[in-house]
Short mmCIF file of C-alpha atoms in Angstrom, two decimals:
data_model
loop_
_atom_site.label_atom_id
_atom_site.label_comp_id
_atom_site.label_asym_id
_atom_site.label_seq_id
_atom_site.Cartn_x
_atom_site.Cartn_y
_atom_site.Cartn_z
CA MET A 1 101.49 126.71 113.35
CA ALA A 2 99.06 127.33 116.21
CA ALA A 3 98.54 124.48 118.66
CA ASP A 4 95.49 122.34 118.09
CA SER A 5 92.47 123.50 120.11
CA ASP A 6 91.07 120.03 120.87
CA PRO A 7 89.07 120.57 124.12
CA HIS A 8 89.65 116.98 125.17
CA GLY A 9 93.43 117.05 124.90
CA LYS A 10 95.77 114.14 124.27
CA ALA A 11 95.29 112.52 127.70
CA ALA A 12 91.49 112.60 127.47
CA THR A 13 91.51 111.21 123.93
CA LEU A 14 93.81 108.40 125.03
CA ALA A 15 91.58 107.63 128.02
CA ARG A 16 88.48 107.46 125.82
CA ARG A 17 90.29 105.26 123.31
CA ARG A 18 91.31 102.83 126.05
CA ARG A 19 87.72 102.71 127.25
CA LEU A 20 86.06 102.30 123.84
CA LEU A 21 88.55 100.36 121.70
CA SER A 22 90.02 96.91 122.23
CA SER A 23 93.57 96.80 123.60
CA SER A 24 94.41 94.61 120.59
CA CYS A 25 93.99 97.75 118.42
CA ARG A 26 97.48 98.97 119.14
CA LEU A 27 99.07 102.36 118.65
CA PHE A 28 102.56 103.25 117.56
CA PHE A 29 104.67 104.15 120.61
CA PRO A 30 102.10 102.76 123.09
CA GLU A 31 104.01 104.00 126.14
CA ASP A 32 103.79 107.58 124.89
CA PRO A 33 101.59 107.78 121.78
CA ILE A 34 101.56 110.79 119.48
CA LYS A 35 98.25 112.49 118.75
CA ILE A 36 98.45 113.26 115.03
CA VAL A 37 95.98 115.83 113.71
CA ARG A 38 97.36 116.78 110.29
CA GLY A 39 99.57 115.50 107.50
CA GLN A 40 101.21 117.04 104.45
CA GLY A 41 103.70 115.42 102.11
CA GLN A 42 106.21 113.44 104.15
CA TYR A 43 105.32 115.23 107.41
CA LEU A 44 102.85 114.63 110.23
CA TYR A 45 101.82 117.17 112.86
CA ASP A 46 100.65 116.64 116.43
CA GLU A 47 98.07 118.65 118.37
CA GLN A 48 100.77 121.08 119.52
CA GLY A 49 101.89 121.74 115.94
CA ALA A 50 105.14 119.78 116.22
CA GLU A 51 106.36 118.46 112.85
CA TYR A 52 107.49 114.83 112.47
CA ILE A 53 109.29 113.33 109.48
CA ASP A 54 107.36 110.23 108.45
CA CYS A 55 109.79 107.48 107.42
CA ILE A 56 107.35 104.57 107.48
CA ASN A 57 103.97 105.49 105.97
CA ASN A 58 103.89 103.68 102.64
CA VAL A 59 100.10 104.09 102.59
CA ALA A 60 100.42 107.82 101.88
CA HIS A 61 102.34 106.82 98.78
CA VAL A 62 102.58 110.16 96.98
CA GLY A 63 102.45 112.16 100.22
CA HIS A 64 99.91 112.81 102.94
CA CYS A 65 96.88 114.75 101.70
CA HIS A 66 98.31 115.30 98.23
CA PRO A 67 96.19 118.16 96.82
CA LEU A 68 95.59 116.53 93.44
CA VAL A 69 94.40 113.28 95.05
CA VAL A 70 92.19 115.16 97.52
CA GLN A 71 90.78 117.26 94.68
CA ALA A 72 89.99 114.18 92.55
CA ALA A 73 88.07 112.56 95.40
CA HIS A 74 86.21 115.78 96.22
CA GLU A 75 85.18 116.53 92.65
CA GLN A 76 83.93 112.99 91.98
CA ASN A 77 82.13 112.90 95.34
CA GLN A 78 80.14 115.96 94.30
CA VAL A 79 78.90 114.22 91.14
CA LEU A 80 78.43 110.51 91.89
CA ASN A 81 79.59 107.78 94.22
CA THR A 82 77.82 104.47 93.82
CA ASN A 83 78.69 100.82 93.34
CA SER A 84 80.40 99.39 90.29
CA ARG A 85 77.35 97.63 88.80
CA TYR A 86 76.53 100.72 86.77
CA LEU A 87 78.49 101.46 83.61
CA HIS A 88 81.00 104.20 84.36
CA ASP A 89 84.20 105.48 82.73
CA ASN A 90 86.35 105.67 85.85
CA ILE A 91 86.65 101.95 86.52
CA VAL A 92 87.44 101.23 82.86
CA ASP A 93 89.96 104.09 82.67
CA PHE A 94 91.65 102.93 85.87
CA ALA A 95 91.91 99.34 84.68
CA GLN A 96 93.38 100.56 81.39
CA ARG A 97 95.99 102.70 83.14
CA LEU A 98 97.00 99.84 85.43
CA SER A 99 97.27 97.45 82.49
CA GLU A 100 99.83 99.79 80.89
CA THR A 101 102.16 99.28 83.88
CA LEU A 102 101.97 95.48 83.88
CA PRO A 103 103.12 92.67 81.58
CA GLU A 104 100.62 92.12 78.75
CA LYS A 105 99.57 88.74 80.15
CA LEU A 106 98.12 90.38 83.29
CA CYS A 107 95.09 91.98 81.70
CA VAL A 108 91.99 91.26 83.83
CA PHE A 109 91.23 93.35 86.91
CA TYR A 110 89.08 93.07 90.02
CA PHE A 111 88.67 96.07 92.35
CA LEU A 112 88.31 95.83 96.09
CA ASN A 113 88.73 97.89 99.28
CA SER A 114 91.86 96.52 100.94
CA GLY A 115 94.97 94.45 100.44
CA SER A 116 93.47 91.75 102.65
CA GLU A 117 90.45 91.52 100.36
CA ALA A 118 92.77 91.38 97.35
CA ASN A 119 94.78 88.48 98.75
CA ASP A 120 91.62 86.64 99.77
CA LEU A 121 90.30 86.93 96.21
CA ALA A 122 93.67 85.81 94.84
CA LEU A 123 93.38 82.69 96.97
CA ARG A 124 89.88 82.01 95.59
CA LEU A 125 91.06 82.56 92.01
CA ALA A 126 94.01 80.21 92.47
CA ARG A 127 91.88 77.45 93.93
CA GLN A 128 89.21 77.73 91.27
CA TYR A 129 91.73 77.77 88.41
CA THR A 130 93.86 74.87 89.66
CA GLY A 131 91.22 72.74 91.34
CA HIS A 132 93.69 72.38 94.20
CA TRP A 133 93.56 73.66 97.77
CA ASP A 134 97.01 73.86 99.36
CA VAL A 135 99.23 76.94 99.58
CA VAL A 136 103.00 77.38 99.91
CA VAL A 137 104.12 80.52 101.76
CA LEU A 138 107.37 81.95 103.03
CA ASP A 139 108.29 81.80 106.69
CA HIS A 140 107.42 84.94 108.69
CA ALA A 141 105.04 86.08 105.92
CA TYR A 142 101.99 88.27 106.50
CA HIS A 143 99.27 88.57 103.85
CA GLY A 144 96.32 90.14 105.66
CA HIS A 145 93.92 90.06 108.59
CA LEU A 146 91.04 87.99 107.15
CA SER A 147 90.69 84.46 108.55
CA SER A 148 91.71 82.95 105.20
CA LEU A 149 94.90 85.02 105.23
CA ILE A 150 95.80 84.50 108.88
CA ASP A 151 95.89 80.84 107.90
CA ILE A 152 98.62 81.52 105.30
CA SER A 153 100.56 84.05 107.41
CA PRO A 154 103.15 82.37 109.67
CA TYR A 155 103.73 85.78 111.29
CA LYS A 156 100.20 85.46 112.73
CA PHE A 157 99.19 81.79 112.86
CA ARG A 158 102.17 80.75 114.98
CA HIS A 159 100.67 82.86 117.79
CA LEU A 160 97.12 81.57 117.24
CA ASP A 161 95.84 78.16 116.10
CA GLY A 162 99.04 77.04 114.44
CA GLN A 163 99.71 75.76 110.95
CA LYS A 164 96.88 74.15 108.97
CA GLU A 165 97.58 70.88 107.16
CA TRP A 166 97.01 72.58 103.79
CA VAL A 167 99.64 75.26 104.43
CA HIS A 168 103.29 74.56 103.64
CA VAL A 169 106.05 76.92 104.78
CA ALA A 170 109.26 77.45 102.80
CA PRO A 171 112.34 79.20 104.21
CA LEU A 172 112.52 82.96 103.81
CA PRO A 173 115.10 83.77 101.08
CA ASP A 174 117.16 85.85 103.49
CA THR A 175 120.83 85.99 102.49
CA TYR A 176 121.86 87.67 105.75
CA ARG A 177 120.23 85.43 108.37
CA GLY A 178 118.82 82.50 106.44
CA LEU A 179 119.94 79.01 105.43
CA TYR A 180 121.94 80.30 102.47
CA ARG A 181 123.82 83.52 103.02
CA GLU A 182 125.84 86.06 101.09
CA ASP A 183 128.78 83.67 100.72
CA HIS A 184 126.69 81.01 98.95
CA PRO A 185 127.54 80.66 95.23
CA ASN A 186 123.88 80.56 94.11
CA PRO A 187 121.41 81.44 96.88
CA ALA A 188 118.51 81.91 94.44
CA GLU A 189 118.77 78.33 93.23
CA ALA A 190 119.33 77.01 96.76
CA TYR A 191 116.26 78.74 98.21
CA ALA A 192 114.15 77.73 95.20
CA ARG A 193 115.25 74.15 95.78
CA GLU A 194 113.84 74.46 99.31
CA VAL A 195 110.46 75.35 97.81
CA LYS A 196 110.70 72.29 95.54
CA ARG A 197 111.45 70.17 98.62
CA VAL A 198 108.41 71.59 100.43
CA VAL A 199 106.21 70.90 97.40
CA SER A 200 107.51 67.34 97.06
CA SER A 201 106.90 66.68 100.75
CA ALA A 202 103.31 67.92 100.42
CA GLN A 203 102.71 65.75 97.35
CA GLU A 204 104.03 62.70 99.17
CA GLN A 205 101.24 63.29 101.68
CA GLY A 206 98.67 63.36 98.88
CA ARG A 207 98.33 67.17 98.92
CA GLN A 208 97.94 69.29 95.77
CA ILE A 209 99.33 72.82 95.45
CA ALA A 210 97.03 75.66 94.39
CA ALA A 211 99.40 78.59 94.85
CA PHE A 212 102.67 80.00 96.07
CA PHE A 213 102.09 83.32 97.83
CA ALA A 214 104.94 85.77 98.38
CA GLU A 215 105.43 89.45 98.94
CA SER A 216 107.70 90.53 96.11
CA LEU A 217 109.90 92.00 98.85
CA PRO A 218 109.05 90.39 102.22
CA SER A 219 108.42 93.23 104.64
CA VAL A 220 107.33 91.80 107.99
CA GLY A 221 110.04 89.17 107.49
CA GLY A 222 112.65 91.92 107.87
CA GLN A 223 112.79 94.03 104.69
CA ILE A 224 114.16 91.13 102.66
CA ILE A 225 115.45 91.40 99.09
CA PRO A 226 115.15 87.92 97.51
CA PRO A 227 118.15 87.01 95.37
CA ALA A 228 117.61 87.69 91.67
CA GLY A 229 116.38 84.63 89.82
CA TYR A 230 114.63 83.14 92.86
CA PHE A 231 111.05 83.81 91.74
CA PRO A 232 111.42 82.39 88.21
CA GLU A 233 112.81 79.12 89.60
CA VAL A 234 110.12 78.95 92.28
CA ALA A 235 107.43 79.59 89.66
CA GLU A 236 108.76 76.69 87.61
CA HIS A 237 108.50 74.31 90.58
CA ILE A 238 105.03 75.58 91.54
CA ARG A 239 103.62 75.42 88.01
CA LYS A 240 104.95 71.88 87.54
CA ALA A 241 102.96 70.99 90.64
CA GLY A 242 99.83 72.51 89.09
CA GLY A 243 99.87 75.72 91.11
CA VAL A 244 100.03 79.43 90.32
CA PHE A 245 102.40 82.18 91.49
CA VAL A 246 100.82 85.07 93.44
CA ALA A 247 102.94 88.22 93.83
CA ASP A 248 101.79 90.35 96.76
CA GLU A 249 102.72 93.95 95.82
CA ILE A 250 100.59 95.59 98.51
CA GLN A 251 103.54 97.16 100.33
CA VAL A 252 106.09 97.49 97.56
CA GLY A 253 104.39 98.26 94.25
CA PHE A 254 103.78 101.50 92.35
CA GLY A 255 107.37 102.56 91.74
CA ARG A 256 108.62 102.24 95.32
CA VAL A 257 111.62 100.17 94.23
CA GLY A 258 112.70 102.90 91.80
CA LYS A 259 114.21 100.67 89.13
CA HIS A 260 110.81 99.27 88.18
CA PHE A 261 107.14 100.04 88.70
CA TRP A 262 106.57 96.63 90.31
CA ALA A 263 108.93 94.90 92.71
CA PHE A 264 108.48 91.49 91.06
CA GLN A 265 110.20 92.98 87.99
CA LEU A 266 113.46 92.99 89.98
CA GLN A 267 113.47 89.23 89.35
CA GLY A 268 113.94 89.62 85.60
CA GLU A 269 112.13 90.90 82.53
CA ASP A 270 110.78 87.48 81.62
CA PHE A 271 109.24 86.70 85.00
CA VAL A 272 105.45 87.19 85.08
CA PRO A 273 103.32 86.12 88.07
CA ASP A 274 99.93 84.53 87.44
CA ILE A 275 98.22 86.89 89.90
CA VAL A 276 99.31 90.27 91.32
CA THR A 277 97.65 91.87 94.32
CA MET A 278 97.86 95.54 95.20
CA GLY A 279 96.58 97.81 97.97
CA LYS A 280 97.76 100.49 100.44
CA SER A 281 99.65 102.82 98.08
CA ILE A 282 97.15 102.39 95.23
CA GLY A 283 94.77 104.90 96.88
CA ASN A 284 97.17 107.06 98.94
CA GLY A 285 95.11 106.36 102.05
CA HIS A 286 91.75 105.92 100.36
CA PRO A 287 90.53 102.29 100.67
CA VAL A 288 91.33 100.96 97.20
CA ALA A 289 92.80 97.60 96.19
CA CYS A 290 93.07 95.50 93.07
CA VAL A 291 93.81 92.03 91.75
CA ALA A 292 95.33 91.63 88.30
CA THR A 293 95.42 88.24 86.61
CA THR A 294 95.41 86.40 83.30
CA GLN A 295 92.53 85.63 80.98
CA ALA A 296 92.89 81.92 81.74
CA VAL A 297 92.56 82.39 85.51
CA ALA A 298 89.66 84.82 85.10
CA ARG A 299 87.77 82.48 82.76
CA ALA A 300 88.05 79.62 85.25
CA PHE A 301 86.60 81.88 87.95
CA GLU A 302 83.78 82.95 85.63
CA ALA A 303 82.97 79.32 84.80
CA THR A 304 81.40 78.84 88.25
CA GLY A 305 78.52 81.05 87.15
CA VAL A 306 78.80 82.94 90.45
CA GLU A 307 79.16 86.68 90.01
CA TYR A 308 81.90 88.69 91.71
CA PHE A 309 80.58 91.81 93.39
CA ASN A 310 82.14 94.27 95.82
CA THR A 311 79.90 97.07 97.10
CA PHE A 312 82.57 99.76 97.31
CA GLY A 313 85.38 98.24 95.24
CA GLY A 314 85.73 100.12 91.96
CA SER A 315 83.38 102.95 92.90
CA PRO A 316 83.65 106.15 90.85
CA VAL A 317 85.37 107.96 93.73
CA SER A 318 87.82 105.14 94.45
CA CYS A 319 88.80 104.92 90.79
CA ALA A 320 89.13 108.71 90.52
CA VAL A 321 91.53 108.57 93.46
CA GLY A 322 93.49 105.71 91.90
CA LEU A 323 93.80 107.59 88.62
CA ALA A 324 94.99 110.69 90.47
CA VAL A 325 97.69 108.67 92.26
CA LEU A 326 98.97 107.39 88.91
CA ASP A 327 98.91 110.95 87.54
CA VAL A 328 100.98 112.25 90.45
CA LEU A 329 103.49 109.40 90.17
CA GLU A 330 103.99 110.30 86.51
CA LYS A 331 103.93 114.11 86.74
CA GLU A 332 106.26 114.29 89.73
CA GLN A 333 108.50 111.48 88.42
CA LEU A 334 108.34 109.77 91.80
CA GLN A 335 109.65 106.43 90.60
CA ALA A 336 112.92 108.03 89.46
CA HIS A 337 112.88 110.13 92.64
CA ALA A 338 112.64 106.95 94.74
CA ALA A 339 115.64 105.49 92.93
CA CYS A 340 117.73 108.62 93.51
CA VAL A 341 116.78 109.27 97.13
CA GLY A 342 116.91 105.59 98.06
CA SER A 343 120.42 105.21 96.65
CA PHE A 344 121.55 108.27 98.61
CA LEU A 345 119.99 106.90 101.81
CA ILE A 346 121.74 103.55 101.38
CA GLU A 347 125.03 105.36 100.71
CA LEU A 348 124.80 107.35 103.95
CA LEU A 349 123.65 104.32 105.92
CA GLU A 350 126.64 102.34 104.65
CA GLN A 351 128.86 105.08 106.08
CA GLN A 352 127.12 104.60 109.42
CA LYS A 353 127.64 100.85 109.20
CA ALA A 354 131.39 101.40 108.95
CA LYS A 355 131.20 103.61 112.05
CA HIS A 356 128.74 101.74 114.30
CA PRO A 357 129.22 97.97 114.95
CA ILE A 358 125.56 97.61 115.92
CA ILE A 359 124.62 97.95 112.22
CA GLY A 360 124.99 94.45 110.82
CA ASP A 361 123.38 94.74 107.41
CA ILE A 362 121.80 97.32 105.14
CA ARG A 363 119.55 96.02 102.40
CA GLY A 364 117.06 97.63 100.12
CA VAL A 365 116.13 99.09 96.79
CA GLY A 366 114.49 102.43 96.09
CA LEU A 367 112.54 103.58 99.14
CA PHE A 368 112.26 100.11 100.67
CA ILE A 369 115.25 99.76 103.00
CA GLY A 370 116.07 97.73 106.10
CA VAL A 371 118.83 98.30 108.66
CA ASP A 372 119.53 95.09 110.59
CA LEU A 373 120.82 95.81 114.11
CA ILE A 374 122.94 93.14 115.80
CA LYS A 375 124.48 92.50 119.21
CA ASP A 376 127.42 90.55 117.84
CA GLU A 377 128.96 90.38 114.38
CA ALA A 378 129.83 86.69 114.57
CA THR A 379 126.43 85.40 115.72
CA ARG A 380 124.30 88.20 114.22
CA THR A 381 122.09 88.07 117.32
CA PRO A 382 119.20 90.52 116.83
CA ALA A 383 119.63 93.73 118.85
CA THR A 384 115.94 93.89 119.73
CA GLU A 385 116.10 96.07 122.86
CA GLU A 386 118.60 98.39 121.22
CA ALA A 387 116.36 98.81 118.19
CA ASP A 388 113.37 99.59 120.40
CA TYR A 389 115.39 102.16 122.32
CA LEU A 390 116.66 103.76 119.11
CA ILE A 391 113.12 104.08 117.72
CA SER A 392 112.03 105.79 120.94
CA ARG A 393 114.94 108.24 120.79
CA LEU A 394 114.24 109.05 117.15
CA LYS A 395 110.63 109.83 118.06
CA GLU A 396 111.91 112.29 120.68
CA ASN A 397 113.77 113.90 117.79
CA TYR A 398 110.55 114.11 115.68
CA ILE A 399 111.45 111.24 113.38
CA LEU A 400 108.94 108.39 112.98
CA LEU A 401 110.52 105.02 112.26
CA SER A 402 109.64 101.48 113.32
CA THR A 403 111.05 97.95 113.37
CA ASP A 404 110.25 94.68 111.65
CA GLY A 405 111.63 91.19 111.27
CA PRO A 406 111.31 88.09 113.46
CA GLY A 407 113.66 89.70 115.98
CA ARG A 408 112.00 93.14 115.79
CA ASN A 409 115.48 94.50 115.19
CA VAL A 410 115.31 95.73 111.59
CA LEU A 411 114.74 99.46 111.13
CA LYS A 412 112.34 99.80 108.20
CA PHE A 413 112.32 102.75 105.84
CA LYS A 414 109.17 102.94 103.68
CA PRO A 415 108.42 106.68 103.60
CA PRO A 416 106.06 108.56 101.30
CA MET A 417 107.63 108.77 97.85
CA CYS A 418 108.23 112.51 98.19
CA PHE A 419 110.83 111.86 100.93
CA SER A 420 113.71 114.19 100.04
CA LEU A 421 117.49 114.26 99.98
CA ASP A 422 117.40 116.80 102.81
CA ASN A 423 115.18 114.43 104.81
CA VAL A 424 117.78 111.71 104.28
CA LYS A 425 120.62 113.91 105.54
CA HIS A 426 118.64 114.99 108.60
CA VAL A 427 117.46 111.49 109.55
CA VAL A 428 120.88 109.88 109.13
CA ALA A 429 122.55 112.67 111.11
CA LYS A 430 120.15 112.09 113.99
CA LEU A 431 120.64 108.34 113.72
CA ASP A 432 124.41 108.83 113.90
CA ALA A 433 124.15 111.14 116.91
CA ILE A 434 121.86 108.77 118.83
CA LEU A 435 124.00 105.70 118.07
CA THR A 436 127.11 107.60 119.16
CA ASP A 437 125.34 108.63 122.37
CA MET A 438 124.18 105.05 122.95
CA GLU A 439 127.71 103.73 122.55
CA GLY A 440 129.06 106.28 125.00
CA LYS A 441 126.35 106.39 127.65
CA VAL A 442 124.13 103.36 127.44
CA ARG A 443 126.60 100.50 127.28
CA SER A 444 126.49 99.97 131.05
CA CYS A 445 122.66 99.83 131.20
CA GLU A 446 121.12 96.49 132.07
CA THR A 447 118.86 96.97 129.04
CA LEU A 448 118.42 99.86 126.66
CA ARG A 449 114.87 100.72 127.63
CA PRO A 450 114.41 104.50 128.05
CA GLN A 451 112.78 104.16 131.46
CA LEU A 452 115.94 102.51 132.77
CA CYS A 453 118.50 104.63 130.99
CA GLY A 454 116.84 108.02 130.93
CA SER A 455 119.19 109.46 128.35
CA PRO A 456 118.14 112.86 126.97
CA ALA A 457 117.14 113.39 123.38
CA VAL A 458 119.91 114.35 121.02
#
């Protein structure tokens, strides 16, 4: 591919960005950012035409610039794009298609522009339905950038104004680093009991619980897979307290887990949340989001007499895009593909774990996988600097990966769903080579930062 002919060049674009945008609007790889000008499938291309394998972009769910999704948006844009207060087939068709993927009880839909908007509406619905105000969340959780959601996101509020009196934090159900680990006889029950304890403590203070919010698979918390049976027990405790269960599927829904269409379904066939929020993948990069809930919750919201209106949520174009994403998932069998490719990735990563002591844990399902890097097997101390160095070296090898978790030491794999078996082999081979090189050359470095070590790319 010919190099991009941008007259400004990467350096000039970066200089203008630094002048015009806030420094809080951060880039990936801030020390040496990549200027991306094109995407296709699971690949991104810089201004020089270099091809990168994208291992982290769960927004481009069915692949960057999927032609069928692009075509659906283009064709509808040429006919009509207006707000959802006019009668139109697309919004009804989209709601119908979504309903077919969910438990029958979740049958009322609200359309919005972003996952943050979806979680904010879920909070409003929960409070109106229950008549309560307080929220229980998991430690290290992140649910969005609106003020209402910063307040229920420990990942954010601990660096800002702190915890509000109406927010109650339960331990993350992490069986590798948490209170109850892989050797516990029943970690699901033990972690659910912690939620019950948090609820009881709040009630003793005269507080009343409106909702329990949780990502079905906590992502920012470190790619966590809650033990099976945890959600049903938590829901029982929350509902007894008069609250509702909100499953945040913004990062993990739409077949990413392979075994099921929704990640909350990993918790058992009989478990049904009261509210489900979705975003990111729902529009493959187009700003689409949705809240699904029950008739009972919706009726309580309607009883206020205040209409719900979102200027762009549920527009004909947004719904055409959402329908196209569902079509692609079905036609290309991407849910089954995620199960197959994800299992193969975990298999190869397990081989690397046996070879490299820095790999402490591998956890995941489908194409949602975390690799927990440690400094010491006994203490499981997060290998934060090592993880940062590894990410930098992978970028030099045209592989885009990033870290998550409280210790920023968990490699997170959430690629577009078209990520292939060949991609897996290539990425793991590079990972192996870099870890081997690190073990041989970098051990004596004071830290593993590239500027200190200066090791060449593999």
